[in-house]
Amino acid sequence: MTRAAEHEQTHEREYDVVVLGAGPVGENVVDRVRAAGLSAAVVESELVGGECSYWACMPSKALLRPAIVRSEARRVAGLRAHAYGPLDAQEVLAHRDEVVGNWQDDGQVSWVRSTGADLYRGQGRLHGPRRVTVEGAEGDRHVLTARHAVAVCTGSRAVLPPLPGLTGARPWTSREATSSERVPRRLVVVGGGVVGAEMATAWQALGAHVTMLIRGDRLLPRMEPFAGEHVAAALTERGADIRTGVSVSAVVRDGSAGPVTVVLDGGDHVEGDEVLFATGRRPRTEDIGLETVGLEPGSWLAVDDSLRVDGFDWLYAVGDVNHRALLTHQGKYQARIAGAAIAARATEKADDAVAWGPHRATADHAAVPQVVFTDPEAAAVGLSLAEAEAAGHRVRAVDLDLRGVAGAGLYAQGYRGHARMVVDLDREVVLGATFVGPGIGELLHSATVAVTGEVPIARLWHAVPAYPTISEAWLRLLEAYRDGDGADGS
Amino acid sequence: MTRAAEHEQTHEREYDVVVLGAGPVGENVVDRVRAAGLSAAVVESELVGGECSYWACMPSKALLRPAIVRSEARRVAGLRAHAYGPLDAQEVLAHRDEVVGNWQDDGQVSWVRSTGADLYRGQGRLHGPRRVTVEGAEGDRHVLTARHAVAVCTGSRAVLPPLPGLTGARPWTSREATSSERVPRRLVVVGGGVVGAEMATAWQALGAHVTMLIRGDRLLPRMEPFAGEHVAAALTERGADIRTGVSVSAVVRDGSAGPVTVVLDGGDHVEGDEVLFATGRRPRTEDIGLETVGLEPGSWLAVDDSLRVDGFDWLYAVGDVNHRALLTHQGKYQARIAGAAIAARATEKADDAVAWGPHRATADHAAVPQVVFTDPEAAAVGLSLAEAEAAGHRVRAVDLDLRGVAGAGLYAQGYRGHARMVVDLDREVVLGATFVGPGIGELLHSATVAVTGEVPIARLWHAVPAYPTISEAWLRLLEAYRDGDGADGS
């Protein structure tokens, strides 16, 4: 067979479910529909395992964990003399490479195949209702028909703003920031969200001098204000230059190895060896055939709580692409729900439409958790005070300086941290909680259970935190609420 | 006035509430009854702040935290070269001294006085119903009458078994183990409970060679078996000699500076420079006048869920003395409940008798949390599988190797740990959970909220753990439960 003939060859196949995108979200949809006995195909144009495994959560945390542990070692007696030494950057980068499997996806491919799903490598595109075409790199072409559902799980990618000179300046996005093989002497970070704050923390600990350029007034703008304030203060104390209220107007890099100059509105400029643009995400939906089913290429896909695209009975959008919560764990949660809903509709002809039931991603509205692995860590779940007020709840926020918690002082000398609990005064349940401080990452899930479980304040008094853990923050927050501390919301 | 006359002088005073013992438990009873507007006196024969502040939780955790952080530093890339050095023991011990305020209680005294309670220093004893006498060190004598309640919060002390030679061998108890100013070259630890396991961990990290002599078959016998097994394996890898199924028959120490020899049943013996007996606690009720109200000196005091002693309407026993749960945080919980119940009965003439209400320490039966600050940490709340079965619940335990959790692998290279969730199959709620592994201490409170809140399994599916935290163990446990892994009880 000639190469030309091979190119023309088209294979047709029918499945119960076709999934576009084999990141953690697509994998979880596959897992759930396969568990229900449905046949499934999954299409991936890059590495199986997705952004999270190779260019986001996994490598970023591999880079951040040594920074956090060094910081903790500096704050306990008996270790300080050792812990002041610099991190061995080559050792950290090599470990990062190992964590991402050297950007090879063999393990993930095996896992997908073990579910009994078929994996198609190539660009998948909708081709009218219930049909997906796959163009493989080898010129092979497949047409897949979905009896019950197509699930779009293609995720999101970094947005680069349309600035003069930016493309030619080879900026880092989250991908380069998590996969770089060398430590820049000077790193300019544009953007103060989670990616900007985490990567500033990691590369600073690995030896870079960091400048952050933030359009708004603070880091971590989607959390309670004190979270970003604590993180910014720590970055600044360690030598970062954080500038708020600034906008980038152009980027200049001459030649291939020279420095990069970031020009600000007003004419000021900052020089660095690399510049990271962490300025938002857009959906990876430009080239998946949305136009063949009447949707707009490049758009976020609006869905209902079963993750089904508005106006369709067979099309689902799960994870980042639906813009409900751009977080791996929340996408996986949606994937479990969507997979179960697809299976129920396919086999029982009906899903369970109850809020908090197995086929409704109710937590997307009420209890999305996030841990930011900065130093100090920041973590939040549910509604912030401002969000709760905007949603019309009658609320009170109670605040706590974590220095008053015995377990915090034992965790790290000179501990600094803060917590806030937002209480619904009508139902006497917790609507949200935010923590910032060393060692609070694993503490968040207690708040997630309280918010999700709608556990009444009166019952939370019986949930005794072990002494002396940082979790005793809960007791102090309840005491502050009981004693009427804190401001009632409007 | 002559010394003799002064000695004879007796001061009489009436209060609403008299509290025996100014540890954390007594302090919390005082806080609650004062908040309700009742007058209160508190009597303390030693340091205000109690065992926890000076010879238990606080100093032990000050000793343990550096050991844990060093261990974590050894398990991240980039720091290992530094972290293999020994701990600076003098720096750790000096920090411990600082944490316990150099065994001065000025700060705690100020706090008690700030509540408006009167503090009496000296030995307090019941003297018939509602009366307490205080013999001060200066020969002063006070007779205090309690209009509404006397609360016994005198705690517990270490038990030394009646072994030949033991007293003369100057053994360590938990007090000496937490306050020693020097590191013994060889430490023999008798007992494998929490105190034994924690102190073995601390002194091993500070440089001692540790031998543990355990009568039973494992460490941490009150937790699920795997907890003690993980802790023992780690101690052993670091060089400890752990012997199970052995009993001590005698202890020999010649002279003041010589080594101590611990003789075992069967004639074998172990030599050390110090020997710690961590073999249980007894109530500090020998000399508090129990005989004047018809109770037996030295006995544990049985109470109802409002912490009132059985058969009395004015006598309460709160914290260790009632033998419900010998833990500081649980004693403080009981103190809040008892204080509120005393105040309700004094002011409203009735308490709220509902389980999980403000006047019933219901969690004592269902949700007592404990974190053991060993390396790895061990933590549990609620019922173990054996306890749940013994209580007649129809249960299933699901188990999880924490190595399968992405966040665990990122937390520490070579992570080892285990988790178990015990589910009530009739009500589909979690009855208990146990975790062992690095970094799980703050994770426990999520289980405490789930158990206390009786959050249904179906709802826990919506409590999404942030990726990649160790808390994702929850997701894996729920999956294992859904997929029918694990053994059904009985």
CSV table of N, CA, C and O in Angstrom, one decimal, chain A residues 326-418:
chain,number,residue,atom,x,y,z
A,326,LEU,N,-11.6,25.7,37.2
A,326,LEU,CA,-10.4,25.2,36.4
A,326,LEU,C,-9.4,24.6,37.4
A,326,LEU,O,-8.3,25.1,37.6
A,327,LEU,N,-9.8,23.4,37.9
A,327,LEU,CA,-9.0,22.7,38.9
A,327,LEU,C,-9.0,21.2,38.6
A,327,LEU,O,-10.1,20.7,38.3
A,328,THR,N,-7.9,20.6,38.6
A,328,THR,CA,-7.9,19.1,38.3
A,328,THR,C,-8.9,18.3,39.1
A,328,THR,O,-9.6,17.5,38.6
A,329,HIS,N,-8.8,18.6,40.4
A,329,HIS,CA,-9.7,17.7,41.3
A,329,HIS,C,-11.2,18.0,41.0
A,329,HIS,O,-12.0,17.1,41.1
A,330,GLN,N,-11.5,19.2,40.7
A,330,GLN,CA,-12.9,19.5,40.4
A,330,GLN,C,-13.3,18.9,39.1
A,330,GLN,O,-14.5,18.4,38.9
A,331,GLY,N,-12.4,18.9,38.1
A,331,GLY,CA,-12.7,18.3,36.8
A,331,GLY,C,-12.9,16.8,37.0
A,331,GLY,O,-13.8,16.2,36.4
A,332,LYS,N,-12.1,16.2,37.8
A,332,LYS,CA,-12.2,14.7,38.1
A,332,LYS,C,-13.6,14.5,38.8
A,332,LYS,O,-14.2,13.4,38.5
A,333,TYR,N,-13.9,15.3,39.7
A,333,TYR,CA,-15.3,15.2,40.3
A,333,TYR,C,-16.4,15.3,39.3
A,333,TYR,O,-17.3,14.4,39.2
A,334,GLN,N,-16.3,16.3,38.4
A,334,GLN,CA,-17.3,16.4,37.3
A,334,GLN,C,-17.3,15.2,36.5
A,334,GLN,O,-18.3,14.7,36.0
A,335,ALA,N,-16.1,14.6,36.2
A,335,ALA,CA,-16.0,13.4,35.4
A,335,ALA,C,-16.7,12.2,36.0
A,335,ALA,O,-17.4,11.5,35.3
A,336,ARG,N,-16.6,12.1,37.3
A,336,ARG,CA,-17.3,11.0,37.9
A,336,ARG,C,-18.8,11.2,37.8
A,336,ARG,O,-19.5,10.2,37.5
A,337,ILE,N,-19.2,12.4,38.0
A,337,ILE,CA,-20.6,12.7,37.9
A,337,ILE,C,-21.1,12.5,36.5
A,337,ILE,O,-22.2,11.9,36.3
A,338,ALA,N,-20.4,13.1,35.5
A,338,ALA,CA,-20.8,13.0,34.1
A,338,ALA,C,-20.9,11.5,33.7
A,338,ALA,O,-21.8,11.1,33.0
A,339,GLY,N,-19.8,10.8,34.0
A,339,GLY,CA,-19.8,9.4,33.7
A,339,GLY,C,-21.0,8.6,34.2
A,339,GLY,O,-21.6,7.8,33.5
A,340,ALA,N,-21.3,8.9,35.5
A,340,ALA,CA,-22.4,8.2,36.1
A,340,ALA,C,-23.7,8.7,35.4
A,340,ALA,O,-24.6,7.8,35.2
A,341,ALA,N,-23.9,9.9,35.1
A,341,ALA,CA,-25.1,10.4,34.5
A,341,ALA,C,-25.3,9.9,33.1
A,341,ALA,O,-26.3,9.4,32.7
A,342,ILE,N,-24.2,9.8,32.3
A,342,ILE,CA,-24.2,9.2,31.0
A,342,ILE,C,-24.6,7.8,31.0
A,342,ILE,O,-25.5,7.3,30.3
A,343,ALA,N,-24.0,7.1,32.0
A,343,ALA,CA,-24.4,5.6,32.1
A,343,ALA,C,-25.8,5.4,32.5
A,343,ALA,O,-26.5,4.5,32.0
A,344,ALA,N,-26.3,6.3,33.5
A,344,ALA,CA,-27.7,6.1,33.9
A,344,ALA,C,-28.6,6.4,32.8
A,344,ALA,O,-29.6,5.6,32.6
A,345,ARG,N,-28.3,7.4,32.0
A,345,ARG,CA,-29.2,7.8,30.9
A,345,ARG,C,-29.2,6.7,29.8
A,345,ARG,O,-30.1,6.5,29.1
A,346,ALA,N,-28.0,6.1,29.6
A,346,ALA,CA,-27.8,5.1,28.6
A,346,ALA,C,-28.5,3.7,29.0
A,346,ALA,O,-29.1,3.0,28.2
A,347,THR,N,-28.4,3.4,30.3
A,347,THR,CA,-28.9,2.1,30.7
A,347,THR,C,-30.2,2.1,31.4
A,347,THR,O,-31.0,1.2,31.2
A,348,GLU,N,-30.5,3.1,32.2
A,348,GLU,CA,-31.8,3.2,32.9
A,348,GLU,C,-32.7,4.2,32.3
A,348,GLU,O,-33.8,4.4,32.7
A,349,LYS,N,-32.2,4.9,31.3
A,349,LYS,CA,-33.0,5.9,30.6
A,349,LYS,C,-33.4,7.1,31.5
A,349,LYS,O,-34.3,7.9,31.1
A,350,ALA,N,-32.8,7.2,32.6
A,350,ALA,CA,-33.0,8.4,33.5
A,350,ALA,C,-31.9,8.5,34.4
A,350,ALA,O,-31.2,7.6,34.8
A,351,ASP,N,-31.7,9.8,34.8
A,351,ASP,CA,-30.6,10.1,35.8
A,351,ASP,C,-31.3,10.5,37.1
A,351,ASP,O,-32.5,10.7,37.1
A,352,ASP,N,-30.6,10.7,38.1
A,352,ASP,CA,-31.1,11.1,39.4
A,352,ASP,C,-30.9,12.6,39.5
A,352,ASP,O,-29.7,13.1,39.6
A,353,ALA,N,-32.0,13.4,39.4
A,353,ALA,CA,-31.9,14.8,39.3
A,353,ALA,C,-31.8,15.6,40.6
A,353,ALA,O,-31.9,16.8,40.6
A,354,VAL,N,-31.5,14.9,41.7
A,354,VAL,CA,-31.5,15.5,43.0
A,354,VAL,C,-30.2,16.2,43.2
A,354,VAL,O,-29.1,15.7,42.9
A,355,ALA,N,-30.2,17.5,43.8
A,355,ALA,CA,-29.0,18.2,44.2
A,355,ALA,C,-28.2,17.3,45.2
A,355,ALA,O,-28.8,16.6,46.0
A,356,TRP,N,-26.9,17.3,45.1
A,356,TRP,CA,-26.0,16.5,45.9
A,356,TRP,C,-26.2,15.0,45.6
A,356,TRP,O,-25.6,14.2,46.3
A,357,GLY,N,-26.9,14.6,44.6
A,357,GLY,CA,-27.1,13.2,44.2
A,357,GLY,C,-25.9,12.8,43.4
A,357,GLY,O,-25.0,13.6,43.0
A,358,PRO,N,-25.9,11.5,42.9
A,358,PRO,CA,-24.8,11.0,42.2
A,358,PRO,C,-24.6,11.6,40.8
A,358,PRO,O,-23.6,11.4,40.2
A,359,HIS,N,-25.6,12.3,40.3
A,359,HIS,CA,-25.6,12.7,38.9
A,359,HIS,C,-25.6,14.3,38.8
A,359,HIS,O,-25.9,14.8,37.7
A,360,ARG,N,-25.3,15.0,39.9
A,360,ARG,CA,-25.4,16.4,39.9
A,360,ARG,C,-24.1,16.9,40.6
A,360,ARG,O,-23.8,16.6,41.7
A,361,ALA,N,-23.3,17.8,39.8
A,361,ALA,CA,-22.1,18.3,40.4
A,361,ALA,C,-22.4,19.5,41.2
A,361,ALA,O,-21.9,20.7,41.0
A,362,THR,N,-23.1,19.3,42.3
A,362,THR,CA,-23.6,20.4,43.1
A,362,THR,C,-22.5,21.2,43.8
A,362,THR,O,-22.5,22.4,44.0
A,363,ALA,N,-21.4,20.4,44.1
A,363,ALA,CA,-20.3,21.1,44.8
A,363,ALA,C,-19.6,22.2,44.0
A,363,ALA,O,-19.0,23.1,44.6
A,364,ASP,N,-19.8,22.1,42.7
A,364,ASP,CA,-19.2,23.2,41.9
A,364,ASP,C,-19.8,24.6,42.3
A,364,ASP,O,-19.1,25.6,42.1
A,365,HIS,N,-21.0,24.6,42.8
A,365,HIS,CA,-21.5,25.9,43.2
A,365,HIS,C,-21.2,26.3,44.7
A,365,HIS,O,-21.2,27.5,45.0
A,366,ALA,N,-21.0,25.3,45.5
A,366,ALA,CA,-21.0,25.5,46.9
A,366,ALA,C,-19.7,25.2,47.6
A,366,ALA,O,-19.4,25.8,48.7
A,367,ALA,N,-18.9,24.3,47.0
A,367,ALA,CA,-17.7,23.8,47.8
A,367,ALA,C,-16.6,23.4,46.9
A,367,ALA,O,-16.2,22.2,46.9
A,368,VAL,N,-16.0,24.3,46.2
A,368,VAL,CA,-14.8,24.0,45.4
A,368,VAL,C,-13.6,24.3,46.2
A,368,VAL,O,-13.4,25.5,46.7
A,369,PRO,N,-12.8,23.3,46.5
A,369,PRO,CA,-11.6,23.6,47.3
A,369,PRO,C,-10.4,23.9,46.5
A,369,PRO,O,-10.3,23.5,45.3
A,370,GLN,N,-9.5,24.6,47.0
A,370,GLN,CA,-8.2,24.9,46.3
A,370,GLN,C,-7.1,25.1,47.4
A,370,GLN,O,-7.3,25.8,48.3
A,371,VAL,N,-6.0,24.4,47.1
A,371,VAL,CA,-4.8,24.6,47.9
A,371,VAL,C,-3.7,25.2,47.0
A,371,VAL,O,-3.4,24.6,46.0
A,372,VAL,N,-3.2,26.3,47.4
A,372,VAL,CA,-2.1,26.9,46.7
A,372,VAL,C,-0.8,26.6,47.4
A,372,VAL,O,-0.7,26.9,48.6
A,373,PHE,N,0.1,25.9,46.7
A,373,PHE,CA,1.3,25.4,47.4
A,373,PHE,C,2.4,26.4,47.4
A,373,PHE,O,3.6,26.2,47.1
A,374,THR,N,2.1,27.6,47.8
A,374,THR,CA,3.1,28.7,48.1
A,374,THR,C,3.7,28.5,49.5
A,374,THR,O,3.3,27.6,50.2
A,375,ASP,N,4.6,29.4,49.8
A,375,ASP,CA,5.2,29.4,51.2
A,375,ASP,C,5.0,30.7,51.8
A,375,ASP,O,5.7,31.7,51.4
A,376,PRO,N,4.0,30.9,52.6
A,376,PRO,CA,3.1,30.0,53.2
A,376,PRO,C,2.0,29.5,52.3
A,376,PRO,O,1.7,30.1,51.2
A,377,GLU,N,1.4,28.3,52.6
A,377,GLU,CA,0.3,27.7,51.8
A,377,GLU,C,-0.9,28.6,52.0
A,377,GLU,O,-1.1,29.2,53.0
A,378,ALA,N,-1.7,28.6,51.0
A,378,ALA,CA,-3.1,29.2,51.1
A,378,ALA,C,-4.1,28.2,50.6
A,378,ALA,O,-3.8,27.5,49.7
A,379,ALA,N,-5.2,28.2,51.2
A,379,ALA,CA,-6.3,27.2,50.9
A,379,ALA,C,-7.6,27.8,51.2
A,379,ALA,O,-7.8,28.5,52.2
A,380,ALA,N,-8.6,27.4,50.4
A,380,ALA,CA,-9.9,28.0,50.6
A,380,ALA,C,-10.9,27.0,50.0
A,380,ALA,O,-10.6,26.2,49.1
A,381,VAL,N,-12.1,27.0,50.6
A,381,VAL,CA,-13.2,26.2,50.0
A,381,VAL,C,-14.5,27.0,50.2
A,381,VAL,O,-14.6,27.8,51.2
A,382,GLY,N,-15.5,26.8,49.3
A,382,GLY,CA,-16.8,27.4,49.4
A,382,GLY,C,-16.7,28.9,49.1
A,382,GLY,O,-15.9,29.4,48.3
A,383,LEU,N,-17.6,29.7,49.8
A,383,LEU,CA,-17.7,31.1,49.4
A,383,LEU,C,-16.8,32.0,50.3
A,383,LEU,O,-16.7,31.8,51.5
A,384,SER,N,-16.2,33.0,49.7
A,384,SER,CA,-15.6,34.0,50.4
A,384,SER,C,-16.7,34.9,51.0
A,384,SER,O,-17.8,34.8,50.6
A,385,LEU,N,-16.3,35.8,51.9
A,385,LEU,CA,-17.3,36.8,52.5
A,385,LEU,C,-18.0,37.6,51.4
A,385,LEU,O,-19.2,37.7,51.4
A,386,ALA,N,-17.2,38.1,50.5
A,386,ALA,CA,-17.7,38.9,49.4
A,386,ALA,C,-18.7,38.1,48.5
A,386,ALA,O,-19.8,38.5,48.1
A,387,GLU,N,-18.3,36.9,48.2
A,387,GLU,CA,-19.1,36.0,47.4
A,387,GLU,C,-20.4,35.6,48.1
A,387,GLU,O,-21.5,35.6,47.5
A,388,ALA,N,-20.3,35.4,49.4
A,388,ALA,CA,-21.5,35.0,50.2
A,388,ALA,C,-22.5,36.2,50.2
A,388,ALA,O,-23.7,36.0,50.1
A,389,GLU,N,-21.9,37.4,50.4
A,389,GLU,CA,-22.8,38.6,50.5
A,389,GLU,C,-23.5,38.8,49.1
A,389,GLU,O,-24.6,39.1,49.0
A,390,ALA,N,-22.6,38.7,48.1
A,390,ALA,CA,-23.2,38.9,46.7
A,390,ALA,C,-24.3,37.9,46.4
A,390,ALA,O,-25.2,38.2,45.6
A,391,ALA,N,-24.2,36.7,47.0
A,391,ALA,CA,-25.2,35.7,46.7
A,391,ALA,C,-26.4,35.9,47.6
A,391,ALA,O,-27.4,35.1,47.5
A,392,GLY,N,-26.4,36.9,48.4
A,392,GLY,CA,-27.6,37.2,49.2
A,392,GLY,C,-27.8,36.5,50.5
A,392,GLY,O,-28.8,36.6,51.1
A,393,HIS,N,-26.7,35.8,50.9
A,393,HIS,CA,-26.8,35.2,52.2
A,393,HIS,C,-26.6,36.2,53.4
A,393,HIS,O,-25.9,37.2,53.2
A,394,ARG,N,-27.3,36.0,54.5
A,394,ARG,CA,-27.1,36.8,55.7
A,394,ARG,C,-25.9,36.1,56.4
A,394,ARG,O,-26.1,35.0,56.9
A,395,VAL,N,-24.8,36.7,56.5
A,395,VAL,CA,-23.6,36.0,56.9
A,395,VAL,C,-22.8,36.8,58.0
A,395,VAL,O,-23.0,38.0,58.1
A,396,ARG,N,-21.9,36.1,58.7
A,396,ARG,CA,-20.9,36.7,59.5
A,396,ARG,C,-19.6,36.0,59.2
A,396,ARG,O,-19.5,34.8,59.1
A,397,ALA,N,-18.5,36.8,59.0
A,397,ALA,CA,-17.2,36.3,58.9
A,397,ALA,C,-16.5,36.4,60.2
A,397,ALA,O,-16.5,37.4,60.8
A,398,VAL,N,-15.9,35.3,60.7
A,398,VAL,CA,-15.0,35.4,61.9
A,398,VAL,C,-13.6,35.1,61.5
A,398,VAL,O,-13.3,34.2,60.7
A,399,ASP,N,-12.7,35.9,62.0
A,399,ASP,CA,-11.3,35.9,61.6
A,399,ASP,C,-10.4,35.4,62.8
A,399,ASP,O,-10.8,35.6,64.0
A,400,LEU,N,-9.3,34.8,62.5
A,400,LEU,CA,-8.4,34.3,63.5
A,400,LEU,C,-7.0,34.5,63.1
A,400,LEU,O,-6.6,34.1,62.0
A,401,ASP,N,-6.2,35.1,63.9
A,401,ASP,CA,-4.7,35.1,63.8
A,401,ASP,C,-4.2,33.7,64.2
A,401,ASP,O,-4.3,33.4,65.4
A,402,LEU,N,-3.6,33.0,63.3
A,402,LEU,CA,-3.2,31.6,63.7
A,402,LEU,C,-2.1,31.6,64.7
A,402,LEU,O,-1.8,30.5,65.2
A,403,ARG,N,-1.5,32.7,65.0
A,403,ARG,CA,-0.4,32.7,66.0
A,403,ARG,C,-1.0,32.4,67.4
A,403,ARG,O,-0.3,31.9,68.2
A,404,GLY,N,-2.3,32.5,67.5
A,404,GLY,CA,-2.9,32.2,68.8
A,404,GLY,C,-3.2,30.7,68.9
A,404,GLY,O,-3.7,30.3,70.0
A,405,VAL,N,-2.9,29.9,68.0
A,405,VAL,CA,-3.1,28.4,68.0
A,405,VAL,C,-1.8,27.7,68.4
A,405,VAL,O,-0.8,27.9,67.8
A,406,ALA,N,-1.9,27.0,69.6
A,406,ALA,CA,-0.7,26.4,70.1
A,406,ALA,C,0.0,25.5,69.1
A,406,ALA,O,1.2,25.5,68.9
A,407,GLY,N,-0.8,24.7,68.3
A,407,GLY,CA,-0.2,23.8,67.3
A,407,GLY,C,0.6,24.6,66.2
A,407,GLY,O,1.5,24.0,65.7
A,408,ALA,N,0.2,25.8,65.9
A,408,ALA,CA,0.9,26.6,64.9
A,408,ALA,C,2.3,27.0,65.4
A,408,ALA,O,3.3,26.8,64.7
A,409,GLY,N,2.3,27.4,66.7
A,409,GLY,CA,3.6,27.8,67.2
A,409,GLY,C,4.6,26.6,67.3
A,409,GLY,O,5.8,26.8,67.2
A,410,LEU,N,4.0,25.4,67.6
A,410,LEU,CA,4.9,24.3,67.6
A,410,LEU,C,5.3,23.8,66.3
A,410,LEU,O,6.4,23.2,66.1
A,411,TYR,N,4.5,24.1,65.2
A,411,TYR,CA,4.8,23.7,63.9
A,411,TYR,C,6.0,24.5,63.3
A,411,TYR,O,6.9,23.9,62.7
A,412,ALA,N,6.0,25.8,63.6
A,412,ALA,CA,7.1,26.6,63.1
A,412,ALA,C,7.3,27.8,64.0
A,412,ALA,O,6.3,28.5,64.4
A,413,GLN,N,8.5,28.1,64.4
A,413,GLN,CA,8.8,29.2,65.2
A,413,GLN,C,8.5,30.5,64.4
A,413,GLN,O,8.8,30.5,63.2
A,414,GLY,N,8.0,31.5,65.0
A,414,GLY,CA,7.6,32.7,64.3
A,414,GLY,C,6.5,32.5,63.3
A,414,GLY,O,6.4,33.2,62.3
A,415,TYR,N,5.6,31.5,63.6
A,415,TYR,CA,4.5,31.2,62.7
A,415,TYR,C,3.7,32.5,62.5
A,415,TYR,O,3.4,33.2,63.4
A,416,ARG,N,3.3,32.6,61.2
A,416,ARG,CA,2.3,33.6,60.8
A,416,ARG,C,1.3,33.0,59.9
A,416,ARG,O,1.6,32.3,59.0
A,417,GLY,N,0.0,33.3,60.2
A,417,GLY,CA,-1.0,32.8,59.4
A,417,GLY,C,-2.3,33.4,59.8
A,417,GLY,O,-2.4,34.0,60.9
A,418,HIS,N,-3.3,33.1,59.0
A,418,HIS,CA,-4.7,33.7,59.3
A,418,HIS,C,-5.7,32.7,58.8
A,418,HIS,O,-5.5,32.0,57.8
